[in-house]
């Protein structure tokens, strides 16, 4: 027995079990089983009555499978044959009956039976009725397709059983004697196969074609695995046989996962399909080798078998498929070798095709396809849209700037394209605060991955260089719609390219600027920056630097870069002012803050809670909770305005000693509590308000106990406040009729939200003169000058007409564009130059030089502005430029609408650069300088213009004329920052130098839209910043005006009323000359702090920067007329007579009384002429002399 078992070795995968059985029988010689001389080759137990001769019964198991398969196939074919014959016979009978009815209708009716009565109706079975067989079939189909909960459970259980059954069989012996009632493994196997049989029945019922179902792979698998189990119960023996075919069911693994809605994407389905086919084929082939090698060849009487475990067979098949073939394991049987011959052909092909494709699919899986895990105590924002190396690096540089203190915000980028290597490296450098996920905001699943519902905000970046701006805006608007549809409460800050597309955002129901939603229109702000530079050259550079976070770069040498970079380090901050200032007028507060907030002064623009006031007058008093805008280099300096205590810090001379003191803060007034009791932003009570800080909510209980207030509605609350104001006028400004709005102002805010004075209290009698109810001088909001629409033909000038006009002190706009170019939005450039806080005679004439076809497309938005002319031509034509007297203009603006239509970035600005160089190389006749005689500097409101002692322009001499184009004030718009190196040929800027460090940008002669990128992060950290900048640069665009423009795309005129005239009373930007006038004593060696205080106390002018000659620091005189910007210099900064001072001046009510004076504002500095920018006043006689001289000069030029 031992010897026979050793020779056969087929009882189990290993020989150990065989040896144990041999030992058992050796120890039990009195076994009930008589051993024959023939070797025992079947493992058996003495408790099981096996075949005495130890012969195999594999043929019985195989026969059961064959009988089942062919028997069922025969029955199906027989049924189909009978059904076909029955159908043919029935069809013939039906045809015969129809033929009889046609030939003899009466007989056919009689043959059918007695005639039916008139009341009897034929019983017709509805065609739509479903039979019970169909219902059962549909039920079975639903069950196996996992369309119901029961079906899903069934499919999952089936998948588990198949997997478990397959692996259990791999450890079973090839053939053994087993008692079903005592063998637990056989009982488990029977349970599995009964389940498989029931599932087979469901599949059979649900199948439409029974024949094809019978021949399916899964059916064949069931035929060769289920019947042998029932045979095992009858014979008390088990044969592994072909049950390895159960592994073929793994091919359906992908289908099962799709039923369960686990696999959704095509790549995942394809990957699972390939893996399941490869693995199931591999395991099935290993099962066949395992069977034949452990059994042997039948014709060899099973004597050539070898003992191989299943996993050794799996290993053998793998090395065979991969063509490695180590030779340590190989097939010995003829059947095994024959199978290997055919398998290696298919296996090699499958291995060579499937494995690379699987690896490719795994490698192509989204590297950034995970989900964001929110961190407790840390906010996160989602940034999407145009995600490139340039846009992301600019955003991160400003957002994560060290001057922002500790930015405890995680940035999550979401984009549908995986980042390139450079962008990936950038993300890795900021891995502690930046994460990237691949996906689209238009897909709700991707929005859920980045936890958009819990994000603090969502920022959408736009492609500023897109050839089709409208398409880019449409894409961003769709992103906003998708995000708002998923999470209506999320705060969104988006960039828009075109101004007219902002109106589409208002159509989104959940878009709410009161909740923090903002649209940064690049075209609007870019044009506004350039327009303000027409009024005060260099202002665009100063504002761009203020709203960008720049690090301080220290330079030891006494160069212009040293002073410029000191100013660049200043930023705009906001801080609440100390209660020590409550009840005081604002001008002294300005001066006090100049002393207390920093050793280098800190300019402030106030924002009392309900409204925004930019440099308000003496009639406005401070209120509790006033928010100030500060220009400072560090947030710590600004914090001193909040800590200032009059009792503790009144006598302190060192501002660094101003720190938080232990004095008890005064109790909040009843008026303040009422304002907190109802939020103007969200219209909710103070407890439900989401706009207030947590500290406000936490202090409410204490305040209510001290000053009980009943809960009121928003309307009642506002009424209560108005009643309180009437009863307690002392708590408010004397001009308490100012408009109260929300803490956040509207998207464009603003001057309409500023402090509004009672029109009857406006100084002077200008209001009564202008209040002509039959004359429309301003638009319906009163913010801009307006005139009836004009046809474009009426404003077109020929070259000769332009020469005869003798233009002076005007703005020349050189525009490149054609009929196919995208519109740049010239209305945004003209509106700030037509703001109503200028008097009509102060408006600078605007002359457009460019393609008439392009300007016709823009004219629809320009035809309601006065003093606008068009000279058809090209900015590259010197004749056209001379015709518009470009040497006498206050500013020349060079724009291009063709910048984004060129692939090469270096050539995007070619037209603007050529035009700029063309103008700078022009030469002019010195006699034209007569037109610039008697130019006067700025006369602030309240000064006596007739008094030479008080006038800031006292004793002005004649100005030198512009004889070269290099002295013409120019501002050029650029798309590519690196092209700034081509504008100035005498500078030494490196091509890799950042834009803000280049000389053209520092001088205010170049502007690029890229500087506006910093507004995204600035707006996120402080939404009032965008409100302020819109107020400063747009000239007074309001929500009402935006709504009108969205409706009709044109300004509507309005009659002059006290309310509209009151809207004119707002400050504006100007430049103050120091070489003469009341500030002349400070211009020669004085300090900037003294000038600041004197201008503020005496004339209510808020100074915030200097426009200085580039070579003013040199000991030797220089012929260079270039100037650069110094932002918020220190208190002790020394002034020079040639300086021009940036300031915010009050509206001059008296300047419009005298119509006999010709005025215009914002001089530019031409050549060595230090022409001040503000109001020039020339007597009538001088104006006549000047006009006659201009005509003479014009004739000489011709």
mmCIF file with all atom_site columns, N, CA and C in Angstrom, residues 478-508:
data_model
loop_
_atom_site.group_PDB
_atom_site.id
_atom_site.type_symbol
_atom_site.label_atom_id
_atom_site.label_alt_id
_atom_site.label_comp_id
_atom_site.label_asym_id
_atom_site.label_entity_id
_atom_site.label_seq_id
_atom_site.pdbx_PDB_ins_code
_atom_site.Cartn_x
_atom_site.Cartn_y
_atom_site.Cartn_z
_atom_site.occupancy
_atom_site.B_iso_or_equiv
_atom_site.pdbx_formal_charge
_atom_site.auth_seq_id
_atom_site.auth_comp_id
_atom_site.auth_asym_id
_atom_site.auth_atom_id
_atom_site.pdbx_PDB_model_num
ATOM 1  N N  . UNK A 1 478 ? -20.584 80.067 -16.825 1.00 0.00 ? 478 UNK A N  1
ATOM 2  C CA . UNK A 1 478 ? -21.082 78.701 -16.661 1.00 0.00 ? 478 UNK A CA 1
ATOM 3  C C  . UNK A 1 478 ? -20.488 78.048 -15.420 1.00 0.00 ? 478 UNK A C  1
ATOM 4  N N  . UNK A 1 479 ? -19.240 78.355 -15.128 1.00 0.00 ? 479 UNK A N  1
ATOM 5  C CA . UNK A 1 479 ? -18.632 77.821 -13.900 1.00 0.00 ? 479 UNK A CA 1
ATOM 6  C C  . UNK A 1 479 ? -19.359 78.361 -12.669 1.00 0.00 ? 479 UNK A C  1
ATOM 7  N N  . UNK A 1 480 ? -19.686 79.654 -12.706 1.00 0.00 ? 480 UNK A N  1
ATOM 8  C CA . UNK A 1 480 ? -20.417 80.243 -11.583 1.00 0.00 ? 480 UNK A CA 1
ATOM 9  C C  . UNK A 1 480 ? -21.781 79.584 -11.433 1.00 0.00 ? 480 UNK A C  1
ATOM 10 N N  . UNK A 1 481 ? -22.467 79.357 -12.552 1.00 0.00 ? 481 UNK A N  1
ATOM 11 C CA . UNK A 1 481 ? -23.793 78.730 -12.498 1.00 0.00 ? 481 UNK A CA 1
ATOM 12 C C  . UNK A 1 481 ? -23.694 77.335 -11.907 1.00 0.00 ? 481 UNK A C  1
ATOM 13 N N  . UNK A 1 482 ? -22.689 76.572 -12.342 1.00 0.00 ? 482 UNK A N  1
ATOM 14 C CA . UNK A 1 482 ? -22.535 75.213 -11.837 1.00 0.00 ? 482 UNK A CA 1
ATOM 15 C C  . UNK A 1 482 ? -22.247 75.209 -10.337 1.00 0.00 ? 482 UNK A C  1
ATOM 16 N N  . UNK A 1 483 ? -21.360 76.087 -9.906  1.00 0.00 ? 483 UNK A N  1
ATOM 17 C CA . UNK A 1 483 ? -21.000 76.128 -8.482  1.00 0.00 ? 483 UNK A CA 1
ATOM 18 C C  . UNK A 1 483 ? -22.182 76.593 -7.636  1.00 0.00 ? 483 UNK A C  1
ATOM 19 N N  . UNK A 1 484 ? -22.866 77.632 -8.098  1.00 0.00 ? 484 UNK A N  1
ATOM 20 C CA . UNK A 1 484 ? -24.013 78.140 -7.349  1.00 0.00 ? 484 UNK A CA 1
ATOM 21 C C  . UNK A 1 484 ? -25.163 77.131 -7.339  1.00 0.00 ? 484 UNK A C  1
ATOM 22 N N  . UNK A 1 485 ? -25.283 76.368 -8.404  1.00 0.00 ? 485 UNK A N  1
ATOM 23 C CA . UNK A 1 485 ? -26.319 75.337 -8.439  1.00 0.00 ? 485 UNK A CA 1
ATOM 24 C C  . UNK A 1 485 ? -26.028 74.234 -7.427  1.00 0.00 ? 485 UNK A C  1
ATOM 25 N N  . UNK A 1 486 ? -24.756 73.940 -7.233  1.00 0.00 ? 486 UNK A N  1
ATOM 26 C CA . UNK A 1 486 ? -24.377 72.900 -6.265  1.00 0.00 ? 486 UNK A CA 1
ATOM 27 C C  . UNK A 1 486 ? -24.405 73.430 -4.841  1.00 0.00 ? 486 UNK A C  1
ATOM 28 N N  . UNK A 1 487 ? -23.902 74.651 -4.658  1.00 0.00 ? 487 UNK A N  1
ATOM 29 C CA . UNK A 1 487 ? -23.858 75.241 -3.314  1.00 0.00 ? 487 UNK A CA 1
ATOM 30 C C  . UNK A 1 487 ? -24.215 76.720 -3.416  1.00 0.00 ? 487 UNK A C  1
ATOM 31 N N  . UNK A 1 488 ? -25.474 77.081 -3.251  1.00 0.00 ? 488 UNK A N  1
ATOM 32 C CA . UNK A 1 488 ? -25.891 78.479 -3.441  1.00 0.00 ? 488 UNK A CA 1
ATOM 33 C C  . UNK A 1 488 ? -25.237 79.463 -2.477  1.00 0.00 ? 488 UNK A C  1
ATOM 34 N N  . UNK A 1 489 ? -24.798 79.002 -1.312  1.00 0.00 ? 489 UNK A N  1
ATOM 35 C CA . UNK A 1 489 ? -24.259 79.905 -0.302  1.00 0.00 ? 489 UNK A CA 1
ATOM 36 C C  . UNK A 1 489 ? -22.766 80.159 -0.452  1.00 0.00 ? 489 UNK A C  1
ATOM 37 N N  . UNK A 1 490 ? -22.107 79.477 -1.348  1.00 0.00 ? 490 UNK A N  1
ATOM 38 C CA . UNK A 1 490 ? -20.666 79.640 -1.483  1.00 0.00 ? 490 UNK A CA 1
ATOM 39 C C  . UNK A 1 490 ? -20.337 81.030 -2.011  1.00 0.00 ? 490 UNK A C  1
ATOM 40 N N  . UNK A 1 491 ? -19.301 81.621 -1.469  1.00 0.00 ? 491 UNK A N  1
ATOM 41 C CA . UNK A 1 491 ? -18.852 82.931 -1.926  1.00 0.00 ? 491 UNK A CA 1
ATOM 42 C C  . UNK A 1 491 ? -17.972 82.746 -3.165  1.00 0.00 ? 491 UNK A C  1
ATOM 43 N N  . UNK A 1 492 ? -18.251 83.500 -4.229  1.00 0.00 ? 492 UNK A N  1
ATOM 44 C CA . UNK A 1 492 ? -17.525 83.369 -5.488  1.00 0.00 ? 492 UNK A CA 1
ATOM 45 C C  . UNK A 1 492 ? -16.903 84.712 -5.854  1.00 0.00 ? 492 UNK A C  1
ATOM 46 N N  . UNK A 1 493 ? -15.632 84.676 -6.206  1.00 0.00 ? 493 UNK A N  1
ATOM 47 C CA . UNK A 1 493 ? -14.929 85.837 -6.747  1.00 0.00 ? 493 UNK A CA 1
ATOM 48 C C  . UNK A 1 493 ? -14.403 85.420 -8.110  1.00 0.00 ? 493 UNK A C  1
ATOM 49 N N  . UNK A 1 494 ? -14.893 86.039 -9.146  1.00 0.00 ? 494 UNK A N  1
ATOM 50 C CA . UNK A 1 494 ? -14.540 85.635 -10.498 1.00 0.00 ? 494 UNK A CA 1
ATOM 51 C C  . UNK A 1 494 ? -13.974 86.798 -11.284 1.00 0.00 ? 494 UNK A C  1
ATOM 52 N N  . UNK A 1 495 ? -13.076 86.483 -12.176 1.00 0.00 ? 495 UNK A N  1
ATOM 53 C CA . UNK A 1 495 ? -12.545 87.469 -13.104 1.00 0.00 ? 495 UNK A CA 1
ATOM 54 C C  . UNK A 1 495 ? -13.387 87.466 -14.371 1.00 0.00 ? 495 UNK A C  1
ATOM 55 N N  . UNK A 1 496 ? -13.677 88.659 -14.874 1.00 0.00 ? 496 UNK A N  1
ATOM 56 C CA . UNK A 1 496 ? -14.394 88.817 -16.137 1.00 0.00 ? 496 UNK A CA 1
ATOM 57 C C  . UNK A 1 496 ? -13.549 89.698 -17.049 1.00 0.00 ? 496 UNK A C  1
ATOM 58 N N  . UNK A 1 497 ? -13.592 89.388 -18.340 1.00 0.00 ? 497 UNK A N  1
ATOM 59 C CA . UNK A 1 497 ? -12.789 90.155 -19.291 1.00 0.00 ? 497 UNK A CA 1
ATOM 60 C C  . UNK A 1 497 ? -13.547 91.353 -19.839 1.00 0.00 ? 497 UNK A C  1
ATOM 61 N N  . UNK A 1 498 ? -14.815 91.193 -20.156 1.00 0.00 ? 498 UNK A N  1
ATOM 62 C CA . UNK A 1 498 ? -15.595 92.251 -20.777 1.00 0.00 ? 498 UNK A CA 1
ATOM 63 C C  . UNK A 1 498 ? -16.623 92.798 -19.802 1.00 0.00 ? 498 UNK A C  1
ATOM 64 N N  . UNK A 1 499 ? -16.776 94.115 -19.821 1.00 0.00 ? 499 UNK A N  1
ATOM 65 C CA . UNK A 1 499 ? -17.677 94.774 -18.881 1.00 0.00 ? 499 UNK A CA 1
ATOM 66 C C  . UNK A 1 499 ? -19.134 94.387 -19.120 1.00 0.00 ? 499 UNK A C  1
ATOM 67 N N  . UNK A 1 500 ? -19.523 94.264 -20.398 1.00 0.00 ? 500 UNK A N  1
ATOM 68 C CA . UNK A 1 500 ? -20.937 93.997 -20.674 1.00 0.00 ? 500 UNK A CA 1
ATOM 69 C C  . UNK A 1 500 ? -21.357 92.593 -20.260 1.00 0.00 ? 500 UNK A C  1
ATOM 70 N N  . UNK A 1 501 ? -20.403 91.708 -20.022 1.00 0.00 ? 501 UNK A N  1
ATOM 71 C CA . UNK A 1 501 ? -20.759 90.347 -19.603 1.00 0.00 ? 501 UNK A CA 1
ATOM 72 C C  . UNK A 1 501 ? -21.058 90.251 -18.110 1.00 0.00 ? 501 UNK A C  1
ATOM 73 N N  . UNK A 1 502 ? -20.743 91.309 -17.361 1.00 0.00 ? 502 UNK A N  1
ATOM 74 C CA . UNK A 1 502 ? -21.053 91.277 -15.926 1.00 0.00 ? 502 UNK A CA 1
ATOM 75 C C  . UNK A 1 502 ? -22.557 91.204 -15.681 1.00 0.00 ? 502 UNK A C  1
ATOM 76 N N  . UNK A 1 503 ? -23.334 91.710 -16.639 1.00 0.00 ? 503 UNK A N  1
ATOM 77 C CA . UNK A 1 503 ? -24.787 91.714 -16.448 1.00 0.00 ? 503 UNK A CA 1
ATOM 78 C C  . UNK A 1 503 ? -25.343 90.307 -16.379 1.00 0.00 ? 503 UNK A C  1
ATOM 79 N N  . UNK A 1 504 ? -24.685 89.345 -17.021 1.00 0.00 ? 504 UNK A N  1
ATOM 80 C CA . UNK A 1 504 ? -25.199 87.972 -17.006 1.00 0.00 ? 504 UNK A CA 1
ATOM 81 C C  . UNK A 1 504 ? -25.107 87.361 -15.606 1.00 0.00 ? 504 UNK A C  1
ATOM 82 N N  . UNK A 1 505 ? -24.169 87.817 -14.812 1.00 0.00 ? 505 UNK A N  1
ATOM 83 C CA . UNK A 1 505 ? -24.059 87.282 -13.458 1.00 0.00 ? 505 UNK A CA 1
ATOM 84 C C  . UNK A 1 505 ? -25.271 87.663 -12.616 1.00 0.00 ? 505 UNK A C  1
ATOM 85 N N  . UNK A 1 506 ? -25.857 88.812 -12.909 1.00 0.00 ? 506 UNK A N  1
ATOM 86 C CA . UNK A 1 506 ? -27.024 89.247 -12.145 1.00 0.00 ? 506 UNK A CA 1
ATOM 87 C C  . UNK A 1 506 ? -28.233 88.367 -12.410 1.00 0.00 ? 506 UNK A C  1
ATOM 88 N N  . UNK A 1 507 ? -28.193 87.578 -13.493 1.00 0.00 ? 507 UNK A N  1
ATOM 89 C CA . UNK A 1 507 ? -29.313 86.687 -13.802 1.00 0.00 ? 507 UNK A CA 1
ATOM 90 C C  . UNK A 1 507 ? -29.279 85.402 -12.982 1.00 0.00 ? 507 UNK A C  1
ATOM 91 N N  . UNK A 1 508 ? -28.187 85.166 -12.286 1.00 0.00 ? 508 UNK A N  1
ATOM 92 C CA . UNK A 1 508 ? -28.075 83.953 -11.468 1.00 0.00 ? 508 UNK A CA 1
ATOM 93 C C  . UNK A 1 508 ? -28.798 84.209 -10.147 1.00 0.00 ? 508 UNK A C  1
#
